[in-house]
mmCIF file of C-alpha atoms and ligand atoms in Angstrom:
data_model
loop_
_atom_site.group_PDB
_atom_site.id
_atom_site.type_symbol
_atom_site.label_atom_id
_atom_site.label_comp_id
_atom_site.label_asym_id
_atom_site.label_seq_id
_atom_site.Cartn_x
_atom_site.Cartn_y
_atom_site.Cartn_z
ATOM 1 C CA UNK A 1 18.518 3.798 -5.215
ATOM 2 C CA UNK A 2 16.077 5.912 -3.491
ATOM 3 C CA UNK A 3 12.616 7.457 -5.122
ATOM 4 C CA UNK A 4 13.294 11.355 -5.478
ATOM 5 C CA UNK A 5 10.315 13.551 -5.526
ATOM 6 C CA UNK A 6 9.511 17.080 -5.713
ATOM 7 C CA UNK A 7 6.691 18.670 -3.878
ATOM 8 C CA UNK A 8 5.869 21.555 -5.700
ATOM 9 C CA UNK A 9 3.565 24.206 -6.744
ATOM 10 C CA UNK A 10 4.512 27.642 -7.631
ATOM 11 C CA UNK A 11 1.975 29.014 -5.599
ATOM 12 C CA UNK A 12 2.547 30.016 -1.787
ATOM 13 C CA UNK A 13 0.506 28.895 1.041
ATOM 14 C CA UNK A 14 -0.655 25.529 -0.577
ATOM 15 C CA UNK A 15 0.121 23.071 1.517
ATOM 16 C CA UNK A 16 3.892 22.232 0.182
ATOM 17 C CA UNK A 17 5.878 22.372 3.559
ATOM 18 C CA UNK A 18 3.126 20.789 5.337
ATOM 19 C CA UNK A 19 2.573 17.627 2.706
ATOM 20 C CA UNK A 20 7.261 17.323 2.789
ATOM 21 C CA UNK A 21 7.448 16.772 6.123
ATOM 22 C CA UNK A 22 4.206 15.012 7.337
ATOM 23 C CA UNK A 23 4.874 12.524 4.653
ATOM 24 C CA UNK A 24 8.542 12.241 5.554
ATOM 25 C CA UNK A 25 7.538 11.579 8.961
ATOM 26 C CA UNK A 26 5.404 8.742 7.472
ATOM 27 C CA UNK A 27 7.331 7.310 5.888
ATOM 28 C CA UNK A 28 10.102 7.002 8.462
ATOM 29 C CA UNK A 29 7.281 5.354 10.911
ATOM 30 C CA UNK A 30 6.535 2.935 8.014
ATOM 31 C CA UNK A 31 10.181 2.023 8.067
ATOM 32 C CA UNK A 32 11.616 3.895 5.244
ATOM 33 C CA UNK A 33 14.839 5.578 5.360
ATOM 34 C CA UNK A 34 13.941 9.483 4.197
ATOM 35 C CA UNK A 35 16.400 12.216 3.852
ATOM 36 C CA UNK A 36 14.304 16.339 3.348
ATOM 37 C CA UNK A 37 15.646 18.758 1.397
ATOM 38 C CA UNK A 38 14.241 22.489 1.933
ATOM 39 C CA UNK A 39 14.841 24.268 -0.851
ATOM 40 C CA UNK A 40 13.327 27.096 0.594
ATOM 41 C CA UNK A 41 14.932 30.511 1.653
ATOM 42 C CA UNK A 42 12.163 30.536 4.179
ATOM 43 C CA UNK A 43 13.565 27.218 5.952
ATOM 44 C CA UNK A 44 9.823 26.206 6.720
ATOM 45 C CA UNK A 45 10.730 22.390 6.869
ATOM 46 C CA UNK A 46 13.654 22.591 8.056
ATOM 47 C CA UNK A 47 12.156 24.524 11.244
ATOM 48 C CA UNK A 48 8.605 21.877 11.065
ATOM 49 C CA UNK A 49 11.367 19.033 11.141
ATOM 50 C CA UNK A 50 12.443 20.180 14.575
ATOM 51 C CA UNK A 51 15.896 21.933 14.070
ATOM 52 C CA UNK A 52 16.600 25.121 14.331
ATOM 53 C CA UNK A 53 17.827 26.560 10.833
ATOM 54 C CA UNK A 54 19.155 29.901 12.961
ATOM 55 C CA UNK A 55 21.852 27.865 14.253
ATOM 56 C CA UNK A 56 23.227 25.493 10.900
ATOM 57 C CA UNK A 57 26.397 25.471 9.734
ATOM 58 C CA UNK A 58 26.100 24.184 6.782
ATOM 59 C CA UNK A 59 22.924 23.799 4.420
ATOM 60 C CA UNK A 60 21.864 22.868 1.417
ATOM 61 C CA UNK A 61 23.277 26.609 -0.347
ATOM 62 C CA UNK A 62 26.426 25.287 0.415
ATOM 63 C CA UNK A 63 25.756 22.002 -1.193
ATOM 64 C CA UNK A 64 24.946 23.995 -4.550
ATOM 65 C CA UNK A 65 27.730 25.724 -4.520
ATOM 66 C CA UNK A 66 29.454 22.894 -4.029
ATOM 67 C CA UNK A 67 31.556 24.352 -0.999
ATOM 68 C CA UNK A 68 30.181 21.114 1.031
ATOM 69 C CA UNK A 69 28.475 17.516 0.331
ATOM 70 C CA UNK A 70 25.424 16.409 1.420
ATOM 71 C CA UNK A 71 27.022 14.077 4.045
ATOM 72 C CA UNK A 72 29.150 16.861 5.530
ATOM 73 C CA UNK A 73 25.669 19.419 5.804
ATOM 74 C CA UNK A 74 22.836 16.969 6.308
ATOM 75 C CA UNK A 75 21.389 16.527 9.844
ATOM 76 C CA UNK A 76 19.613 13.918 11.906
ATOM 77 C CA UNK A 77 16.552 14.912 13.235
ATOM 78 C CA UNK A 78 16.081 12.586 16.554
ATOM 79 C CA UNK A 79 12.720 13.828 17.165
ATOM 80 C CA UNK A 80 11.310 13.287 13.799
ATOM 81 C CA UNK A 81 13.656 10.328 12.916
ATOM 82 C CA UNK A 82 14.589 11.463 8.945
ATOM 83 C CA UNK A 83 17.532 13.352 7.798
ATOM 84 C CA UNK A 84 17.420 17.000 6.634
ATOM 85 C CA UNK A 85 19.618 19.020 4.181
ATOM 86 C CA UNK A 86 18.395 22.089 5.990
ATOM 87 C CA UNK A 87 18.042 26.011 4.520
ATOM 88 C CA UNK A 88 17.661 29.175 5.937
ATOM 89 C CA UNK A 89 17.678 32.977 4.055
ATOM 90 C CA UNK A 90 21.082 32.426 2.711
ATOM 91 C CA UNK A 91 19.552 30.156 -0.014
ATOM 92 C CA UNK A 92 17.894 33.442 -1.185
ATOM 93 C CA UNK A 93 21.077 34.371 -2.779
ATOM 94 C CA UNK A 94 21.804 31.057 -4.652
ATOM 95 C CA UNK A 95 19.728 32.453 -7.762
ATOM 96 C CA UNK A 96 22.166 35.414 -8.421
ATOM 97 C CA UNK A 97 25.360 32.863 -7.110
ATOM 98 C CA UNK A 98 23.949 29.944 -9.484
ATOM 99 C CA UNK A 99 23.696 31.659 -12.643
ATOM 100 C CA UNK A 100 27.075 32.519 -13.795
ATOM 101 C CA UNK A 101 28.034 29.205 -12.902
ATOM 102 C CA UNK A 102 28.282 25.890 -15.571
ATOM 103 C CA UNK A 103 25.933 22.891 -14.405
ATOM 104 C CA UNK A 104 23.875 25.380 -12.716
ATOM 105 C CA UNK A 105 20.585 23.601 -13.009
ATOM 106 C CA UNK A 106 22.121 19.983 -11.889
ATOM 107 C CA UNK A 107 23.683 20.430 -8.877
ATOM 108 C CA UNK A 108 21.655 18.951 -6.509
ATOM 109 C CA UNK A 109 20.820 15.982 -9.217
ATOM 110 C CA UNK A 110 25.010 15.611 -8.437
ATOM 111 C CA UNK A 111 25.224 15.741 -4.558
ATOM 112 C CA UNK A 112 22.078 13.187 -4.484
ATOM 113 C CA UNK A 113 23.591 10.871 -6.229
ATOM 114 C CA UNK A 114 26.901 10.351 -3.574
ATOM 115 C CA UNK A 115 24.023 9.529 -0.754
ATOM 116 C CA UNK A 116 22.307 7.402 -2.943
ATOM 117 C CA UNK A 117 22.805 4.009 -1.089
ATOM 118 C CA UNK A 118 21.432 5.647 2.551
ATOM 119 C CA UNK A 119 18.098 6.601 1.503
ATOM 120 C CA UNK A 120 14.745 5.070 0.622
ATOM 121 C CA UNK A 121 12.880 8.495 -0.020
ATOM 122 C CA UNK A 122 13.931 11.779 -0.547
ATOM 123 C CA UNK A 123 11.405 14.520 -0.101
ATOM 124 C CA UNK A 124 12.151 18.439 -1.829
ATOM 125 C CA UNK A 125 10.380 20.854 -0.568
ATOM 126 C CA UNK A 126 10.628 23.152 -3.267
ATOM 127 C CA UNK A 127 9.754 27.562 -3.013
ATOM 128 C CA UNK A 128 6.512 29.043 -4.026
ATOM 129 C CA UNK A 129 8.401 29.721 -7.748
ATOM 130 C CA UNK A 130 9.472 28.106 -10.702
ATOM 131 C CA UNK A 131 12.698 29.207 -10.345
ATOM 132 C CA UNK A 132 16.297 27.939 -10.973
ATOM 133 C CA UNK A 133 16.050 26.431 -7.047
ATOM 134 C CA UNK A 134 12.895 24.701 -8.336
ATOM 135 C CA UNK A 135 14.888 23.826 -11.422
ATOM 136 C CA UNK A 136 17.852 21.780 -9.521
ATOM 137 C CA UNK A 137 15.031 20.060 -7.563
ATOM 138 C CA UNK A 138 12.832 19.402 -10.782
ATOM 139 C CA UNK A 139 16.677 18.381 -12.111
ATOM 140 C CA UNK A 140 16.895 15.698 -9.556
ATOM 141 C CA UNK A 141 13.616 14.108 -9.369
ATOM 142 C CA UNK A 142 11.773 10.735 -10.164
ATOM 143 C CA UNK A 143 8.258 13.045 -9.750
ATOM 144 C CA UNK A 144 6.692 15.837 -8.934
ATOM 145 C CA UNK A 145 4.066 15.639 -6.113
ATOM 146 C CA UNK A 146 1.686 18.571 -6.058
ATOM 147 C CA UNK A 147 -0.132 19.234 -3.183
ATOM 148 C CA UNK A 148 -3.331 21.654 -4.165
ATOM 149 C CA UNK A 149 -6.389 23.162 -2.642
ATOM 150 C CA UNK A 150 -9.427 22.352 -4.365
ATOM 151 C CA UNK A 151 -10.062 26.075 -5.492
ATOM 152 C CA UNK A 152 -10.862 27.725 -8.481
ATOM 153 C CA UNK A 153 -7.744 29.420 -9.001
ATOM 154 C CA UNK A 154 -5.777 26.355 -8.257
ATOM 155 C CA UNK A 155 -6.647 24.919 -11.541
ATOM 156 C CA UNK A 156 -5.396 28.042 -13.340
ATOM 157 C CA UNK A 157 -2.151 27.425 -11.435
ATOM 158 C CA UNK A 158 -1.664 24.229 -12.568
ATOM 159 C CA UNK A 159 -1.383 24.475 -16.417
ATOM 160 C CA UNK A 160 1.818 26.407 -15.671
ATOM 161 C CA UNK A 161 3.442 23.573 -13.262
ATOM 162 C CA UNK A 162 2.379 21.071 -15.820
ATOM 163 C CA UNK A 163 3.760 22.868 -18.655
ATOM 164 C CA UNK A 164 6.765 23.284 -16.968
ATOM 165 C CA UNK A 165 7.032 19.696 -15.939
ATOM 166 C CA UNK A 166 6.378 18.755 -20.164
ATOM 167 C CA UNK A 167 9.619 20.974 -20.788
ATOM 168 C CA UNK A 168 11.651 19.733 -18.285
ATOM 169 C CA UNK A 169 11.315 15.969 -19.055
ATOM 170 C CA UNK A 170 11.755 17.044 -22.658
ATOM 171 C CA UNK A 171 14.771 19.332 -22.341
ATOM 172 C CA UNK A 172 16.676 18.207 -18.700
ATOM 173 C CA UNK A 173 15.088 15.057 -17.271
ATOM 174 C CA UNK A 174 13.720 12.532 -19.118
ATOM 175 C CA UNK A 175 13.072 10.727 -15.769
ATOM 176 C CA UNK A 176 10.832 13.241 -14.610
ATOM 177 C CA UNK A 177 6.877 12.321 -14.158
ATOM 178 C CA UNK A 178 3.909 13.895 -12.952
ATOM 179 C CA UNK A 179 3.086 11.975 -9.895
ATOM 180 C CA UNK A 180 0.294 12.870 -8.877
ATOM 181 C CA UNK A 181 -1.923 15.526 -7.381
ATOM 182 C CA UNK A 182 -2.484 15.688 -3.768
ATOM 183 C CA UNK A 183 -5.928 17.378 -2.521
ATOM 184 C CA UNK A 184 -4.995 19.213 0.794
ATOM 185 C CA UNK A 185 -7.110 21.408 3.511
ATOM 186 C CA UNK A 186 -9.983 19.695 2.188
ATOM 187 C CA UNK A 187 -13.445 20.790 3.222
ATOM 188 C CA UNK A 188 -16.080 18.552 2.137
ATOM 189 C CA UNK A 189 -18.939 20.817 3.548
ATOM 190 C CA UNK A 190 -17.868 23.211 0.976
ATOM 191 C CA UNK A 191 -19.684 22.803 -2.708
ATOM 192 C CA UNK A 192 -17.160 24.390 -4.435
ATOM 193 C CA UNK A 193 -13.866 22.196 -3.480
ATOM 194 C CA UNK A 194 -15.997 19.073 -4.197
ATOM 195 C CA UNK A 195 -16.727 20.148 -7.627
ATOM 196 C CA UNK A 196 -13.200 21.093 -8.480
ATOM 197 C CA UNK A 197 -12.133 17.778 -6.559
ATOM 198 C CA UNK A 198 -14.370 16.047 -9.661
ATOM 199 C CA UNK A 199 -12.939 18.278 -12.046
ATOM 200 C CA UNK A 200 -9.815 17.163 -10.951
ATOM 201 C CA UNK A 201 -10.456 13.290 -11.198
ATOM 202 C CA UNK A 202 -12.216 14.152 -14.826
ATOM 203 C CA UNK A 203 -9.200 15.900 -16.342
ATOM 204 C CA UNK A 204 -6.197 13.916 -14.503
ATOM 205 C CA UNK A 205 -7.508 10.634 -13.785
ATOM 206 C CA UNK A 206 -5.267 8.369 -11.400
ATOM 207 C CA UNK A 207 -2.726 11.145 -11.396
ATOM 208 C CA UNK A 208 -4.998 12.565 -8.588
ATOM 209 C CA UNK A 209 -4.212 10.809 -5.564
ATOM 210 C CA UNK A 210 -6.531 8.511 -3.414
ATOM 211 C CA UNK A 211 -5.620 10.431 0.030
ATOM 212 C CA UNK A 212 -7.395 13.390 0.854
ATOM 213 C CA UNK A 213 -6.245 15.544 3.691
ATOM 214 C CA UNK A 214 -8.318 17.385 5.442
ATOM 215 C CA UNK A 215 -8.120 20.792 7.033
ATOM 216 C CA UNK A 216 -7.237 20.324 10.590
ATOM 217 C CA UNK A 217 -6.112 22.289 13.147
ATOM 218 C CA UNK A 218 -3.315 20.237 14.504
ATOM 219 C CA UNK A 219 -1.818 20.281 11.015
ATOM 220 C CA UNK A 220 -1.525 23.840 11.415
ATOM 221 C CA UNK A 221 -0.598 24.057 14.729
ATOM 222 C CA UNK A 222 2.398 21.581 15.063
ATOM 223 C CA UNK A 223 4.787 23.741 13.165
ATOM 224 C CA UNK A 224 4.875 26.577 16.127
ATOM 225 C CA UNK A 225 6.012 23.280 18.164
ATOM 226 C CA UNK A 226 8.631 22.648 15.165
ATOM 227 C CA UNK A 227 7.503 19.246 14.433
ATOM 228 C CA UNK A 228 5.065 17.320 11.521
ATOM 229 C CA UNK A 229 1.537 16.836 12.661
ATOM 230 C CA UNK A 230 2.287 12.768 12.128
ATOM 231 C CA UNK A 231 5.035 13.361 14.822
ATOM 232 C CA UNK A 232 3.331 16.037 17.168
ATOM 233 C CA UNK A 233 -0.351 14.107 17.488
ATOM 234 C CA UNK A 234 -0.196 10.776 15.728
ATOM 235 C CA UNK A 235 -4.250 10.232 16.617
ATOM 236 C CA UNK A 236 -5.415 13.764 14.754
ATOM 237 C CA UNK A 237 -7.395 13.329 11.213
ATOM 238 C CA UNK A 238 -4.841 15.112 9.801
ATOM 239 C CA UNK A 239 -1.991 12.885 11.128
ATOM 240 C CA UNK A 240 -4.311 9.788 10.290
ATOM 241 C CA UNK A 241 -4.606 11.412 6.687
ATOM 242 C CA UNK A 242 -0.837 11.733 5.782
ATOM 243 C CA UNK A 243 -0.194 8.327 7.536
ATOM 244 C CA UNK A 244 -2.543 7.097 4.663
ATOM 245 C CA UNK A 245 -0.447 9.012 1.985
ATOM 246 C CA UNK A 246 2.805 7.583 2.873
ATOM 247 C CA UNK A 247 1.402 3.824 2.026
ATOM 248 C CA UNK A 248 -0.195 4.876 -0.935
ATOM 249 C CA UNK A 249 3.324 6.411 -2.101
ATOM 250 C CA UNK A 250 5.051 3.414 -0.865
ATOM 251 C CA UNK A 251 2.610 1.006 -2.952
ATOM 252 C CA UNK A 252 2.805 3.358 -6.188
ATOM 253 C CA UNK A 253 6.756 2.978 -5.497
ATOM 254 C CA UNK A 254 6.449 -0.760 -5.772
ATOM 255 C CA UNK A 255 4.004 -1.087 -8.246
ATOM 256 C CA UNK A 256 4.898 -1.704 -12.126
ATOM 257 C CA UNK A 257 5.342 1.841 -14.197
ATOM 258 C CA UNK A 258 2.993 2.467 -16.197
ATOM 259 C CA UNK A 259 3.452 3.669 -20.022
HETATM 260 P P1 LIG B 301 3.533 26.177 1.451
HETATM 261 O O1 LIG B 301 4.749 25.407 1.870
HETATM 262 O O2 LIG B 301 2.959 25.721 0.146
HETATM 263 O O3 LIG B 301 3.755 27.667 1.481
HETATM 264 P P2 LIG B 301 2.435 25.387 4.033
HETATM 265 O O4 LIG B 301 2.615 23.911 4.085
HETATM 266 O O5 LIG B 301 3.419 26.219 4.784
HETATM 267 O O6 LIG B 301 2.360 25.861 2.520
HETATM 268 O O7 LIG B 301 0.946 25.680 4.504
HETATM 269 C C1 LIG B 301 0.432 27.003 4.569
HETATM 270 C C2 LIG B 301 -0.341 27.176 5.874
HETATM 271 O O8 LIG B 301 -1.463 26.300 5.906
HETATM 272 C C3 LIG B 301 0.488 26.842 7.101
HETATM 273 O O9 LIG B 301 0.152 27.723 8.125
HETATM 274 C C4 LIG B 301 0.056 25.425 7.451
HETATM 275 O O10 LIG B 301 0.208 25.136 8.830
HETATM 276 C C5 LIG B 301 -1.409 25.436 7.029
HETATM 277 N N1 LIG B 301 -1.883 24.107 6.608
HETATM 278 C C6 LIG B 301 -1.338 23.312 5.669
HETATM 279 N N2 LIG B 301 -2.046 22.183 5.494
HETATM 280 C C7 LIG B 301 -3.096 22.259 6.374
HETATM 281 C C8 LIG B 301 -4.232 21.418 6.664
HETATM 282 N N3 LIG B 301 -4.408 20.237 6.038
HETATM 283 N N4 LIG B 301 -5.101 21.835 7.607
HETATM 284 C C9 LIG B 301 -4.934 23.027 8.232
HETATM 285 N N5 LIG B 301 -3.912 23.862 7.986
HETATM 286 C C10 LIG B 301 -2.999 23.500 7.074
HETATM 287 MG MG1 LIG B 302 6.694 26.076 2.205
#
C-alpha cells in the first residue's frame, strides 16, 4: 500500500508545486516508487516533471469523471524517473462537471486504490483553494503536507487549512492527519521568518518539519527547463535541501504512529 499525501495550502505562490515534485524526485533517487498527481488546472507539475501537459491525452479530469483509469492516463516521466497523472486547463471545469454527480468528493480516493500495489509514494499537488479538487485529494490522503513561508500572513492562512483538515477527518476521512509543516524559501538573514519559524515550533511542535529549504535560485529556475531542482542540479542547496526532506518523510513513514 503506498503513503498518500497531500501538499496543500490554499494560498498561491507558496511553494506547493515546487515541494510535489522536488520531493517526488527524491524520493525516486532514494529508491521509492512515486506516482504525482497535479490537481491543478494550471498543470505546474505536470510541466516541472518534464512533460508537456499541451500535448496529453488523457489526465487526471478524465480520471474523475471516470471516463479513464489511472493506468490508462498516467505517464512515465524518463527524465525525472516517477509517474504522473498529469492536468492541464481542462481540470478547471471538473468543479461545475463534479457537482451534480454522486461520490463526487471520492473519486480519486477510488482510482488510487486500483494502482495501489505499483506505488510507494504518491504525491498531490493540490490548487491554491479549498475546493472540491482539494476535497478528492484531501479524500484520498494518509496526510496533508503543507509547505509555508515563514510570514506573517502565513499563520493567518493556516487556521483555515487546519480547520479544514479537523472537518475532513471528522466527516470524510478518518485516515487523514496533519503531517507536518514544511518551512520553504527560507531566509535566515531575515528577523521576521525566524521568529515566525519559532512561533511555528511553539504552537505545532514536531508537526513542523526538521528540513528547511532555503530560497535558491536554481529552485526557481529549473521549472523554465521543465524539470525538479533535485533532477536539474543535484549539487544546489536547494536540491541538497529537498534530498534531506525525502529521508525525513521516508523515516516518519517507517516509524511507529503516534496517538
Ligand atoms: P504554488 O504551487 O504554491 O503556487 P510554486 O511551487 O509554484 O508555488 O512556487 C511559486 C514560485 O516560487 C515559483 O516561481 C517557484 O519557482 C518559486 N520557488 C518555490 N520554492 C522556492 C525556493 N525554495 N527558492 C526560490 N524560489 C522558489
Ligand atoms: Mg502550484
Amino acid at each position: 500500500m503506498p503513503r498518500i499525501f497531500c501538499i496543500a495550502n490554499q494560498k498561491g505562490g507558496v511553494g506547493k508545486t515546487t515541494t510535489t515534485v522536488n520531493l517526488a524526485a527524491g524520493l525516486t533517487k532514494a529508491g521509492q516508487r512515486t506516482l504525482v498527481v497535479d490537481l491543478d488546472p494550471q498543470g505546474n507539475a505536470t510541466g516541472s516533471s518534464g512533460i508537456d501537459k499541451r500535448e496529453l491525452a488523457l489526465t487526471v479530469y478524465d480520471v474523475l469523471l471516470e471516463t479513464a483509469t489511472i493506468a490508462e492516463a498516467r505517464q512515465r516521466s524518463d527524465k525525472v524517473g516517477y509517474d504522473v497523472l498529469g492536468a492541464n486547463r481542462e481540470l478547471a471545469g471538473a468543479e461545475v462537471d463534479l457537482v451534480g454527480l454522486e461520490r463526487r468528493d471520492k473519486r480519486l480516493k477510488a482510482a488510487l486504490a486500483a494502482v495501489a500495489d505499483d506505488y510507494d509514494f504518491v504525491l498531490i499537488d493540490c490548487p491554491p483553494s479549498l475546493s472540491l479538487l482539494t476535497l478528492n485529494g484531501l479524500c484520498s490522503a494518509h496526510g496533508v503536507v503543507v509547505p509555508m513561508q515563514c510570514e506573517y500572513f502565513a499563520l493567518e492562512g493556516l487556521s483555515d487549512l487546519v480547520n479544514t483538515i479537523k472537518q475532513v477527518h471528522a466527516n470524510l476521512n478518518p485516515d487523514l492527519q496533519l503531517i507536518g509543516l514544511l518551512r520553504v524559501m527560507f531566509d535566515p538573514r531575515i528577523t521576521l521568518q525566524q521568529q515566525v519559524s519559532e512561533q511555528l515550533k511553539t504552537h505545532f511542535g514536531d508537526k513542523v518539519f526538521n528540513t528547511v529549504i532555503p530560497r535558491n535560485v536554481r529552485l526557481a529556475e529549473a521549472p523554465s527547463y521543465k524539470l525538479p531542482g533535485v533532477v536539474f542540479d543535484p549539487s544546489s542547496k536547494g536540491a541538497q535541501a529537498f534530498m534531506d526532506f525525502a529521508r525525513e518523510m521516508i523515516a516518519r513513514v517507517e516509524a511507529p504512529v503516534a496517538a
